[in-house]
Short mmCIF file of C-alpha atoms in Angstrom, two decimals:
data_model
loop_
_atom_site.label_atom_id
_atom_site.label_comp_id
_atom_site.label_asym_id
_atom_site.label_seq_id
_atom_site.Cartn_x
_atom_site.Cartn_y
_atom_site.Cartn_z
CA MET A 1 5.12 -28.71 9.50
CA ASN A 2 5.86 -27.37 6.01
CA THR A 3 7.10 -29.33 2.99
CA GLN A 4 10.73 -28.42 3.59
CA ASP A 5 10.70 -29.75 7.17
CA LYS A 6 9.81 -33.19 5.86
CA ILE A 7 12.83 -33.43 3.57
CA ARG A 8 16.24 -34.58 4.74
CA TYR A 9 18.89 -34.34 2.04
CA GLY A 10 22.14 -36.27 2.02
CA SER A 11 24.90 -34.15 0.55
CA LEU A 12 24.66 -31.01 -1.56
CA GLN A 13 27.41 -30.45 -4.10
CA ILE A 14 27.31 -26.77 -4.99
CA GLU A 15 29.33 -25.21 -7.77
CA LEU A 16 30.33 -21.66 -6.86
CA THR A 17 32.09 -20.99 -10.15
CA SER A 18 32.86 -22.68 -13.45
CA ARG A 19 35.95 -20.50 -13.87
CA CYS A 20 39.32 -22.14 -13.27
CA THR A 21 43.02 -21.31 -13.14
CA LEU A 22 44.09 -24.51 -14.90
CA ARG A 23 43.45 -26.14 -18.26
CA CYS A 24 43.80 -29.80 -17.32
CA VAL A 25 44.08 -32.24 -20.21
CA THR A 26 41.55 -34.43 -18.40
CA CYS A 27 38.81 -31.77 -18.10
CA LEU A 28 35.93 -30.81 -20.41
CA ARG A 29 37.00 -27.20 -20.04
CA SER A 30 40.13 -28.06 -21.99
CA SER A 31 38.70 -30.49 -24.54
CA HIS A 32 35.67 -28.28 -25.37
CA ALA A 33 36.91 -24.78 -24.55
CA GLY A 34 34.84 -23.18 -27.30
CA LEU A 35 31.60 -24.35 -25.70
CA TRP A 36 32.47 -23.50 -22.11
CA GLN A 37 30.36 -21.07 -20.08
CA GLU A 38 32.06 -19.20 -17.24
CA ARG A 39 29.65 -18.29 -14.46
CA ASP A 40 29.51 -17.66 -10.69
CA LEU A 41 26.80 -18.46 -8.14
CA SER A 42 25.75 -15.25 -6.40
CA ILE A 43 25.76 -14.94 -2.63
CA ALA A 44 22.06 -14.05 -2.80
CA THR A 45 21.24 -17.31 -4.58
CA PHE A 46 23.43 -19.27 -2.20
CA SER A 47 21.77 -17.62 0.81
CA SER A 48 18.34 -18.63 -0.49
CA LEU A 49 19.29 -22.20 0.46
CA LYS A 50 19.53 -21.40 4.19
CA ASN A 51 16.54 -23.62 5.05
CA ILE A 52 18.10 -26.40 3.00
CA PHE A 53 21.37 -26.16 4.94
CA LYS A 54 19.43 -26.95 8.12
CA ASN A 55 18.29 -30.24 6.61
CA THR A 56 21.35 -31.67 4.93
CA ASP A 57 24.27 -33.75 6.16
CA GLY A 58 26.87 -31.66 4.38
CA VAL A 59 27.69 -29.13 1.69
CA HIS A 60 30.63 -29.59 -0.66
CA LEU A 61 31.58 -26.51 -2.68
CA GLN A 62 32.82 -28.02 -5.90
CA GLY A 63 31.79 -28.18 -9.53
CA TRP A 64 33.72 -27.55 -12.72
CA GLY A 65 35.73 -24.58 -11.45
CA GLU A 66 38.16 -23.38 -8.80
CA SER A 67 36.36 -22.09 -5.70
CA LEU A 68 39.36 -20.12 -4.44
CA MET A 69 38.94 -17.77 -7.41
CA LEU A 70 36.04 -16.19 -5.51
CA PRO A 71 37.38 -13.45 -3.19
CA ASP A 72 34.36 -13.94 -0.91
CA LEU A 73 34.58 -17.73 -0.65
CA CYS A 74 34.72 -17.51 3.14
CA THR A 75 31.40 -15.65 3.14
CA TYR A 76 29.74 -18.61 1.42
CA ILE A 77 31.30 -20.97 3.96
CA THR A 78 30.19 -18.85 6.91
CA ILE A 79 26.60 -18.71 5.62
CA ALA A 80 26.34 -22.51 5.39
CA LYS A 81 28.13 -23.07 8.70
CA LYS A 82 25.65 -20.76 10.42
CA TYR A 83 22.96 -23.39 9.90
CA GLY A 84 24.92 -26.25 11.40
CA CYS A 85 25.97 -28.35 8.43
CA ARG A 86 29.43 -29.63 7.56
CA VAL A 87 31.12 -27.57 4.82
CA SER A 88 34.03 -28.56 2.61
CA PHE A 89 35.40 -27.65 -0.80
CA THR A 90 37.86 -28.84 -3.44
CA THR A 91 40.75 -26.82 -4.82
CA ASN A 92 43.49 -27.44 -7.38
CA GLY A 93 46.02 -25.83 -5.03
CA SER A 94 47.09 -22.99 -7.30
CA LEU A 95 45.92 -19.97 -5.29
CA MET A 96 46.52 -20.64 -1.58
CA ASP A 97 48.51 -18.10 0.41
CA VAL A 98 48.98 -17.39 4.13
CA GLU A 99 46.18 -14.83 4.32
CA MET A 100 43.73 -17.14 2.55
CA ALA A 101 44.69 -20.08 4.78
CA SER A 102 44.09 -17.94 7.88
CA ARG A 103 40.71 -16.74 6.62
CA LEU A 104 39.63 -20.29 5.78
CA ILE A 105 40.48 -21.52 9.26
CA ARG A 106 38.54 -18.63 10.82
CA SER A 107 35.56 -19.37 8.55
CA GLY A 108 35.15 -22.75 10.25
CA VAL A 109 35.40 -24.80 7.06
CA ASP A 110 35.49 -28.47 8.03
CA GLY A 111 37.50 -29.97 5.17
CA ILE A 112 39.56 -29.07 2.13
CA THR A 113 40.27 -31.54 -0.68
CA PHE A 114 43.21 -30.89 -2.98
CA SER A 115 43.07 -32.44 -6.44
CA MET A 116 46.28 -34.15 -7.52
CA ALA A 117 47.54 -36.11 -10.51
CA GLY A 118 50.96 -37.51 -9.70
CA GLY A 119 53.55 -37.64 -6.97
CA SER A 120 56.00 -35.42 -8.83
CA LYS A 121 56.03 -32.55 -11.30
CA GLU A 122 57.23 -34.94 -14.02
CA VAL A 123 53.97 -36.89 -13.72
CA GLN A 124 51.44 -34.18 -12.82
CA ASP A 125 52.50 -31.17 -14.88
CA PRO A 126 51.89 -32.79 -18.31
CA LEU A 127 48.29 -33.42 -17.21
CA ARG A 128 47.56 -30.22 -15.27
CA GLY A 129 49.95 -27.60 -16.57
CA LYS A 130 53.44 -26.25 -15.93
CA ASN A 131 54.26 -25.56 -12.27
CA SER A 132 50.92 -27.02 -11.09
CA PHE A 133 52.69 -29.51 -8.84
CA GLU A 134 54.95 -26.83 -7.37
CA LYS A 135 51.91 -24.68 -6.55
CA LEU A 136 50.10 -27.67 -5.01
CA ASP A 137 53.16 -28.35 -2.84
CA ALA A 138 53.25 -24.72 -1.70
CA SER A 139 49.52 -24.67 -0.93
CA LEU A 140 49.60 -27.79 1.24
CA SER A 141 52.69 -26.58 3.09
CA ILE A 142 51.17 -23.14 3.73
CA LEU A 143 47.96 -24.61 5.08
CA ALA A 144 49.82 -27.05 7.33
CA ASP A 145 52.03 -24.24 8.70
CA VAL A 146 49.11 -21.91 9.41
CA LYS A 147 47.11 -24.67 11.11
CA LYS A 148 50.10 -25.41 13.32
CA LYS A 149 50.64 -21.75 14.23
CA GLN A 150 46.96 -21.29 15.06
CA HIS A 151 46.81 -24.62 16.95
CA SER A 152 43.89 -25.67 14.77
CA ALA A 153 42.97 -29.25 13.92
CA ALA A 154 40.52 -28.02 11.29
CA PRO A 155 40.14 -28.12 8.42
CA THR A 156 40.92 -31.75 7.72
CA VAL A 157 42.94 -32.13 4.55
CA ALA A 158 42.25 -34.72 1.85
CA VAL A 159 43.63 -35.44 -1.59
CA SER A 160 41.64 -36.56 -4.61
CA TYR A 161 44.19 -38.42 -6.71
CA LEU A 162 43.44 -38.94 -10.40
CA LEU A 163 44.30 -42.45 -11.56
CA THR A 164 45.79 -42.86 -15.03
CA PRO A 165 48.25 -45.46 -16.38
CA ALA A 166 51.06 -43.04 -15.45
CA THR A 167 49.82 -41.73 -12.09
CA ILE A 168 49.09 -45.14 -10.58
CA THR A 169 52.74 -46.10 -10.91
CA ASP A 170 53.51 -42.98 -8.84
CA LEU A 171 50.99 -43.95 -6.15
CA PRO A 172 53.31 -45.01 -3.28
CA ARG A 173 55.46 -41.89 -3.69
CA ALA A 174 52.35 -39.68 -3.82
CA VAL A 175 50.99 -41.19 -0.57
CA ARG A 176 54.32 -40.68 1.20
CA TRP A 177 54.56 -37.11 -0.13
CA CYS A 178 51.05 -36.30 1.14
CA GLY A 179 51.78 -37.77 4.56
CA LYS A 180 54.55 -35.21 5.02
CA ARG A 181 52.19 -32.34 4.20
CA GLY A 182 49.36 -32.90 6.64
CA VAL A 183 47.04 -34.92 4.41
CA SER A 184 44.86 -37.32 6.43
CA LEU A 185 42.78 -38.88 3.63
CA PHE A 186 44.02 -39.94 0.20
CA VAL A 187 41.33 -41.03 -2.28
CA GLY A 188 42.07 -42.52 -5.68
CA VAL A 189 39.55 -41.49 -8.35
CA HIS A 190 39.00 -42.57 -11.94
CA LEU A 191 38.65 -40.38 -14.99
CA THR A 192 35.11 -41.67 -15.46
CA HIS A 193 33.97 -39.18 -18.09
CA ALA A 194 36.16 -38.94 -21.18
CA ALA A 195 35.08 -36.42 -23.83
CA ASP A 196 37.75 -37.04 -26.46
CA ARG A 197 40.23 -39.67 -27.56
CA ILE A 198 43.07 -38.22 -25.50
CA GLN A 199 41.03 -38.39 -22.30
CA GLN A 200 39.86 -41.87 -23.19
CA SER A 201 43.49 -43.00 -23.49
CA LEU A 202 44.13 -41.72 -19.95
CA GLN A 203 41.41 -43.85 -18.35
CA LEU A 204 42.81 -46.61 -16.18
CA PHE A 205 39.86 -49.01 -16.36
CA PRO A 206 39.03 -51.71 -17.05
CA VAL A 207 42.22 -53.50 -16.14
CA HIS A 208 42.94 -56.65 -14.17
CA GLU A 209 43.89 -55.71 -10.61
CA ASN A 210 46.85 -58.12 -10.65
CA ARG A 211 48.59 -55.75 -13.04
CA TYR A 212 48.88 -53.13 -10.32
CA LYS A 213 48.41 -55.15 -7.14
CA TRP A 214 52.00 -54.72 -5.95
CA ILE A 215 51.91 -50.97 -6.52
CA ILE A 216 48.62 -50.68 -4.63
CA ARG A 217 49.93 -52.94 -1.87
CA ARG A 218 53.04 -50.77 -1.48
CA ALA A 219 50.82 -47.68 -1.37
CA HIS A 220 48.76 -49.18 1.45
CA VAL A 221 51.92 -49.98 3.42
CA GLN A 222 53.16 -46.45 2.84
CA ALA A 223 49.81 -45.09 4.00
CA VAL A 224 50.11 -46.94 7.32
CA ILE A 225 53.67 -45.66 7.79
CA SER A 226 52.64 -42.09 6.91
CA GLY A 227 49.43 -42.04 8.96
CA VAL A 228 47.28 -41.48 5.89
CA GLN A 229 43.95 -43.18 5.24
CA LEU A 230 44.04 -44.59 1.70
CA LYS A 231 40.90 -45.36 -0.28
CA MET A 232 41.14 -46.92 -3.73
CA PRO A 233 38.34 -47.54 -6.24
CA SER A 234 37.81 -50.81 -8.04
CA LEU A 235 39.74 -51.46 -11.24
CA LEU A 236 37.08 -53.93 -12.38
CA PRO A 237 33.38 -53.34 -13.12
CA SER A 238 30.85 -54.00 -10.35
CA LEU A 239 27.15 -54.81 -10.30
CA LEU A 240 25.62 -51.75 -8.64
CA PRO A 241 22.02 -50.56 -8.25
CA VAL A 242 23.11 -46.92 -7.89
CA CYS A 243 26.41 -45.09 -8.29
CA SER A 244 28.53 -43.60 -5.50
CA LYS A 245 27.00 -40.17 -6.15
CA ASN A 246 23.74 -41.66 -4.83
CA PRO A 247 21.20 -39.33 -6.50
CA ILE A 248 18.46 -40.90 -4.35
CA GLN A 249 19.59 -38.61 -1.52
CA ASN A 250 22.18 -36.26 -2.96
CA LEU A 251 22.07 -33.54 -5.59
CA SER A 252 24.16 -30.98 -7.40
CA ILE A 253 23.55 -27.27 -7.93
CA ALA A 254 25.46 -25.53 -10.73
CA ALA A 255 26.76 -21.97 -10.68
CA ASP A 256 23.78 -20.80 -12.74
CA GLY A 257 21.40 -22.24 -10.12
CA SER A 258 20.30 -25.29 -12.10
CA VAL A 259 19.61 -28.46 -10.10
CA SER A 260 20.88 -31.82 -11.32
CA PRO A 261 21.28 -35.27 -9.73
CA CYS A 262 25.01 -35.21 -10.42
CA VAL A 263 27.71 -32.71 -11.37
CA PHE A 264 28.63 -34.88 -14.36
CA LEU A 265 25.13 -34.40 -15.79
CA ASN A 266 25.37 -30.62 -15.78
CA ALA A 267 28.61 -29.38 -17.28
CA PRO A 268 28.54 -25.64 -18.14
CA MET A 269 28.35 -26.16 -21.88
CA VAL A 270 26.74 -23.86 -24.43
CA GLN A 271 25.28 -26.81 -26.32
CA SER A 272 25.09 -30.59 -26.29
CA ILE A 273 28.26 -32.51 -26.94
CA ASN A 274 29.22 -36.13 -27.28
CA GLY A 275 32.00 -37.79 -25.37
CA PHE A 276 33.42 -41.27 -25.30
CA GLY A 277 32.87 -43.95 -22.69
CA LYS A 278 34.10 -47.52 -23.14
CA GLY A 279 34.63 -46.70 -26.81
CA GLN A 280 30.98 -45.73 -27.36
CA PRO A 281 29.44 -42.24 -27.56
CA VAL A 282 27.93 -41.09 -24.28
CA GLY A 283 25.71 -37.99 -24.13
CA LEU A 284 27.18 -35.21 -21.99
CA SER A 285 24.29 -32.81 -22.57
CA PRO A 286 23.36 -30.61 -19.60
CA PHE A 287 20.51 -32.29 -17.71
CA HIS A 288 18.62 -30.67 -14.85
CA PHE A 289 15.19 -30.48 -13.24
CA GLY A 290 14.88 -26.76 -12.57
CA ASN A 291 16.65 -23.68 -11.28
CA ILE A 292 16.68 -22.34 -7.71
CA ASN A 293 16.61 -18.79 -9.09
CA GLN A 294 13.14 -19.55 -10.42
CA LYS A 295 11.71 -22.12 -8.01
CA PRO A 296 12.50 -23.27 -4.43
CA LEU A 297 14.68 -26.36 -4.22
CA GLU A 298 12.05 -28.37 -2.31
CA LYS A 299 9.57 -27.90 -5.17
CA ILE A 300 12.15 -28.98 -7.72
CA TRP A 301 13.05 -32.01 -5.58
CA ASN A 302 9.39 -32.98 -5.22
CA SER A 303 8.50 -32.50 -8.89
CA GLU A 304 7.04 -35.54 -10.63
CA SER A 305 9.93 -35.84 -13.11
CA TYR A 306 12.55 -35.73 -10.35
CA ARG A 307 10.66 -38.28 -8.25
CA ASP A 308 10.41 -40.59 -11.28
CA PHE A 309 14.16 -40.26 -11.78
CA ARG A 310 14.91 -41.24 -8.18
CA ASN A 311 12.34 -44.05 -8.23
CA CYS A 312 14.28 -45.76 -11.03
CA PHE A 313 17.22 -46.13 -8.69
CA MET A 314 15.08 -46.99 -5.68
CA ARG A 315 13.58 -49.95 -7.57
CA ARG A 316 17.07 -51.14 -8.45
CA VAL A 317 18.16 -50.86 -4.81
CA THR A 318 15.17 -52.94 -3.70
CA ILE A 319 15.92 -55.62 -6.30
CA TYR A 320 19.57 -55.70 -5.25
CA GLN A 321 18.90 -55.88 -1.51
CA GLN A 322 16.18 -58.53 -1.78
CA ALA A 323 18.35 -60.75 -3.97
CA LEU A 324 21.35 -60.55 -1.65
CA ALA A 325 19.17 -61.09 1.44
CA ARG A 326 18.60 -64.65 0.23
CA VAL A 327 22.33 -65.41 0.26
CA GLY A 328 23.34 -67.40 3.31
CA TYR A 329 26.63 -67.86 5.12
CA ASP A 330 26.64 -71.65 4.94
CA MET A 331 28.36 -74.01 2.48
CA ASP A 332 25.82 -73.11 -0.22
CA GLY A 333 26.52 -69.40 0.09
CA ILE A 334 28.80 -69.13 -2.96
CA GLU A 335 26.30 -70.87 -5.20
CA GLN A 336 23.48 -68.74 -3.81
CA LEU A 337 25.53 -65.60 -4.48
CA GLU A 338 26.05 -66.56 -8.11
CA ARG A 339 22.33 -67.17 -8.54
CA ALA A 340 21.62 -63.84 -6.88
CA LYS A 341 23.96 -62.06 -9.32
CA GLU A 342 22.23 -63.69 -12.27
CA HIS A 343 18.83 -62.67 -10.90
CA ILE A 344 20.01 -59.08 -10.35
CA GLN A 345 21.37 -58.86 -13.89
CA GLU A 346 18.08 -60.12 -15.31
CA GLU A 347 16.03 -57.71 -13.21
CA PHE A 348 18.33 -54.78 -13.97
CA ALA A 349 17.79 -55.44 -17.69
CA HIS A 350 14.08 -54.78 -17.10
CA ASN A 351 14.77 -51.93 -14.67
CA PRO A 352 17.50 -49.82 -16.29
CA PRO A 353 18.81 -46.58 -14.78
CA PRO A 354 17.30 -43.29 -15.98
CA ASN A 355 18.21 -42.44 -19.57
CA PRO A 356 20.73 -39.68 -18.69
CA CYS A 357 22.71 -42.21 -16.62
CA VAL A 358 22.79 -45.04 -19.16
CA GLY A 359 26.40 -45.73 -20.14
CA CYS A 360 27.89 -43.85 -17.17
CA ASN A 361 31.04 -45.54 -15.91
CA LYS A 362 30.19 -44.61 -12.32
CA LEU A 363 27.32 -47.12 -12.47
CA LEU A 364 30.00 -49.76 -13.04
CA GLY A 365 31.69 -48.77 -9.80
CA TYR A 366 34.49 -46.70 -11.31
#
């Protein structure tokens, strides 16, 4: 048995391109356009991961760009599907047409996620550009029509809905709108990484959930009526050992082949920049452990520096699980839980996350 056979990855997030059709106000590509690097991942480099595809739960084709800009996107999908893993990708919905929808269905892609920022053009277009909502509407309708004509249940369709002070008020309408266009999963997401003051002003957190509880409640009711599964993130900070990206098992590969624990740690920037998180500077410098064009992924994954990085989170998970295991379900459970939280906070202070992740809002559950 070789080294690769012993490794089972969780999810691979692979960036096929850092080029995009939009200039969203909320994206680094807009706020730091002068530093942006446009690049594509070659089919040859992607194909070199064929042994990895056999040992991963899924591949999601998304990074800092628009995957549908690649004319051979379906070739990438077919390559990964050949080795038995689930394949999905994210799109901004600006390029879909009937021919593309048909090709995607034939490729066997399992899921498509459409990014969205409002339930109407009045809400979304100021954030994502003129006519972006109209194009999103057309894309979802085209895909739904082609699936119906081809009697295909796949791909499943999801929406990643950006939460801002304006878009959350549009939440119930957005859920209802998506239900009419074949969306089965609607996921609210935060603008966790703000690189300038404008983006910082668009972050929804932290805010007391009571402020929006009726809007969220109405959205959940609308989801049931529309047959849409609705998932919402917390509006308050949480005590977490590791973020939802879970770099213990998952990883990200950029369009230049560089390997990073998370897409947010490897933006295609020419040089280091500083952003703003919770009012304090947060480093957004590219951070990676190697490049698959120079070294096999399994060797990068097993490098001492990468193992040390993951071990930081594994220690935190152990601390968290052991503390909560002592919490009972009897009358003393609440008091035990509070003591467990205090213990976790104390231990986390002595076992911080890796330096690149310090200050990341995703570690607060956002």
